Coordinates of C-alpha atoms in Angstrom, one line a residue:
X1 CA 0.0 0.0 0.0
X2 CA 1.5 3.3 -1.0
X3 CA 1.6 6.4 1.3
X4 CA -1.5 8.0 -0.3
X5 CA -3.5 4.8 0.2
X6 CA -2.3 4.5 3.9
X7 CA -3.3 8.1 4.7
X8 CA -6.6 7.7 2.9
X9 CA -7.3 4.5 4.8
X10 CA -6.5 6.1 8.1
X11 CA -8.8 9.1 7.3
X12 CA -11.7 6.9 6.2
X13 CA -11.3 4.6 9.2
X14 CA -11.6 7.6 11.6
X15 CA -8.0 7.7 12.8
X16 CA -8.1 11.3 11.7
X17 CA -11.4 12.9 12.4
X18 CA -13.3 15.4 10.1
X19 CA -11.7 18.8 10.5
X20 CA -8.4 17.4 11.9
X21 CA -5.3 19.3 10.8
X22 CA -2.6 17.1 9.3
X23 CA 0.9 18.4 9.7
X24 CA 3.3 17.3 7.0
X25 CA 6.1 17.0 9.6
X26 CA 3.9 14.8 11.9
X27 CA 2.7 12.6 9.1
X28 CA 6.3 12.1 7.8
X29 CA 7.3 10.9 11.3
X30 CA 4.2 8.8 11.7
X31 CA 4.7 6.9 8.4
X32 CA 8.5 6.9 8.5
X33 CA 9.0 8.9 5.3
X34 CA 10.3 12.4 4.3
X35 CA 8.0 15.4 4.0
X36 CA 8.0 15.4 0.2
X37 CA 6.0 12.2 -0.3
X38 CA 3.6 13.4 2.4
X39 CA 3.1 16.7 0.5
X40 CA 2.5 14.8 -2.7
X41 CA 0.1 12.4 -1.0
X42 CA -1.9 15.3 0.5
X43 CA -2.1 16.9 -2.9
X44 CA -3.6 13.6 -4.3
X45 CA -6.1 13.5 -1.4
X46 CA -7.0 17.1 -2.0
X47 CA -7.8 16.1 -5.6
X48 CA -10.2 13.5 -4.2
X49 CA -11.8 16.1 -1.9
X50 CA -10.7 14.1 1.2
X51 CA -8.5 16.9 2.5
X52 CA -8.0 20.6 1.8
X53 CA -4.4 21.8 1.6
X54 CA -3.7 24.7 4.0
X55 CA -0.9 27.3 3.8
X56 CA 2.1 26.4 6.0
X57 CA 2.8 22.7 5.2
X58 CA -0.4 21.2 6.5
X59 CA -3.9 20.0 5.4
X60 CA -7.3 19.6 7.0
X61 CA -9.6 16.6 6.7
X62 CA -12.7 17.8 5.0
X63 CA -15.6 18.6 7.3
X64 CA -19.1 19.1 6.0
X65 CA -21.9 21.4 7.2
X66 CA -25.4 20.0 7.5
X67 CA -26.4 21.9 4.3
X68 CA -23.5 20.3 2.4
X69 CA -24.3 16.9 3.7
X70 CA -28.0 17.3 2.6
X71 CA -26.8 18.4 -0.9
X72 CA -24.5 15.3 -1.1
X73 CA -27.4 12.9 -0.2
X74 CA -29.7 14.6 -2.7
X75 CA -27.1 14.1 -5.4
X76 CA -26.6 10.5 -4.4
X77 CA -30.3 9.7 -4.6
X78 CA -30.4 11.3 -8.1
X79 CA -27.3 9.8 -9.5
X80 CA -27.5 6.3 -7.9
X81 CA -31.2 5.8 -8.8
X82 CA -30.6 6.9 -12.3
X83 CA -27.6 4.6 -12.6
X84 CA -29.5 1.7 -11.1
X85 CA -32.4 2.0 -13.5
X86 CA -30.0 2.1 -16.5
X87 CA -28.1 -0.9 -15.1
X88 CA -31.2 -3.0 -14.7
X89 CA -32.1 -2.5 -18.4
X90 CA -28.6 -3.7 -19.5
X91 CA -27.8 -6.4 -16.9
X92 CA -26.8 -9.8 -18.3
X93 CA -26.8 -13.3 -16.7
X94 CA -23.1 -12.8 -16.0
X95 CA -23.8 -9.5 -14.3
X96 CA -26.4 -11.2 -12.0
X97 CA -23.8 -13.8 -11.0
X98 CA -21.4 -10.9 -10.0
X99 CA -24.2 -9.2 -8.1
X100 CA -24.9 -12.4 -6.1
X101 CA -21.2 -12.7 -5.3
X102 CA -21.0 -9.1 -4.2
X103 CA -24.2 -9.5 -2.1
X104 CA -22.7 -12.5 -0.3
X105 CA -19.4 -10.8 0.3
X106 CA -20.9 -7.6 1.6
X107 CA -23.3 -9.6 3.9
X108 CA -20.3 -11.4 5.4
X109 CA -18.4 -8.1 6.0
X110 CA -21.5 -6.2 7.3
X111 CA -21.1 -4.8 10.8
X112 CA -17.3 -5.5 10.9
X113 CA -14.6 -2.9 10.8
X114 CA -14.0 -1.8 7.2
X115 CA -17.6 -2.9 6.2
X116 CA -17.8 0.2 3.9
X117 CA -15.5 -1.5 1.3
X118 CA -17.9 -4.4 1.0
X119 CA -20.9 -2.2 0.9
X120 CA -19.3 -0.1 -1.9
X121 CA -18.4 -3.3 -3.8
X122 CA -22.1 -4.3 -3.7
X123 CA -23.4 -1.0 -4.9
X124 CA -20.7 -0.7 -7.5
X125 CA -21.5 -4.1 -8.9
X126 CA -25.2 -3.2 -9.1
X127 CA -24.4 -0.1 -11.2
X128 CA -21.6 -1.5 -13.4
X129 CA -23.8 -2.9 -16.2
X130 CA -24.9 0.7 -17.1
X131 CA -21.3 1.3 -18.3
X132 CA -21.3 4.9 -17.1
X133 CA -17.8 5.2 -15.5
X134 CA -17.9 9.0 -14.9
X135 CA -21.2 8.8 -13.1
X136 CA -19.9 5.9 -11.1
X137 CA -16.8 7.9 -10.1
X138 CA -19.0 10.8 -9.0
X139 CA -21.0 8.5 -6.8
X140 CA -17.9 7.1 -5.3
X141 CA -16.7 10.6 -4.5
X142 CA -20.0 11.5 -2.9
X143 CA -20.0 8.3 -0.8
X144 CA -16.5 9.0 0.4
X145 CA -17.6 12.5 1.5
X146 CA -20.3 10.8 3.6
X147 CA -17.8 8.5 5.2
X148 CA -15.7 11.5 6.0
X149 CA -18.6 13.3 7.6
X150 CA -18.0 11.6 10.9
X151 CA -16.0 8.8 12.5
X152 CA -19.5 8.1 13.9
X153 CA -20.2 6.6 10.4
X154 CA -19.5 3.4 12.2
X155 CA -22.9 3.9 13.9
X156 CA -24.5 2.9 10.6
X157 CA -23.3 -0.7 11.4
X158 CA -25.8 -0.7 14.2
X159 CA -28.5 -1.0 11.5
X160 CA -26.8 -3.9 9.8
X161 CA -30.0 -6.1 9.7
X162 CA -31.9 -3.3 8.0
X163 CA -29.2 -2.6 5.4
X164 CA -28.9 -6.3 4.6
X165 CA -32.6 -6.6 4.2
X166 CA -32.6 -3.6 1.9
X167 CA -29.8 -5.3 -0.2
X168 CA -31.7 -8.5 -0.5
X169 CA -34.9 -6.7 -1.6
X170 CA -32.9 -4.6 -4.0
X171 CA -31.4 -7.6 -5.7
X172 CA -34.8 -9.3 -5.9
X173 CA -36.3 -6.3 -7.7
X174 CA -33.2 -6.0 -9.9
X175 CA -33.5 -9.7 -10.9
X176 CA -37.2 -9.2 -11.7
X177 CA -36.3 -6.2 -13.9
X178 CA -38.5 -4.0 -11.8
X179 CA -36.5 -0.7 -11.8
X180 CA -39.3 1.3 -10.2
X181 CA -39.3 -0.9 -7.1
X182 CA -35.5 -1.2 -7.0
X183 CA -35.1 2.6 -7.2
X184 CA -37.7 3.1 -4.5
X185 CA -35.8 0.7 -2.2
X186 CA -32.4 2.3 -3.1
X187 CA -33.8 5.8 -2.4
X188 CA -35.1 4.8 1.0
X189 CA -31.8 3.0 1.7
X190 CA -29.8 6.2 1.0
X191 CA -32.1 8.5 2.9
X192 CA -32.1 6.2 5.9
X193 CA -28.3 6.4 6.0
X194 CA -28.6 10.2 5.9
X195 CA -31.0 10.2 8.8
X196 CA -28.7 7.9 10.8
X197 CA -25.7 10.2 10.1
X198 CA -27.6 13.2 11.4

């Protein structure tokens, strides 16, 4: 794992909270590297909107206002439901096999540390048949912003049974080609996460 990946993982796991100031000198000492690779890693993470670079050799983990968080969830509902409907129309038998695999994998990881990766794999696999890579990248960026909102994102794991039920119902509607029902389930799923984060 390269330095950028290590810092990103530590941010997304909550080792650095939203709003925390990250000193290049302190990060260099923490990861056992010189300051130059830390600077480069922070620039990469700034491009991903995970940190904002500050004057004076530091950066701050992005922190969102309630208004910004609401905007992000509105965008997620719009982009994810659109992508889901498109994917359902184009899904093949091979895609359904991949979706079943992703569902099983995410169900096994649910409620454990790092469960967000399995959850993203599941959603990414649902959306992949649409073949809209830019839209998928936007969704990933928005989801990352939600994770950054609070280390308390782990609280979402307390609703594991509900999320798993949503996933099962979502796949059933997907398999039936019922994009209206699938999109309604997905919309409620996303908005429930928003409510939990608040």
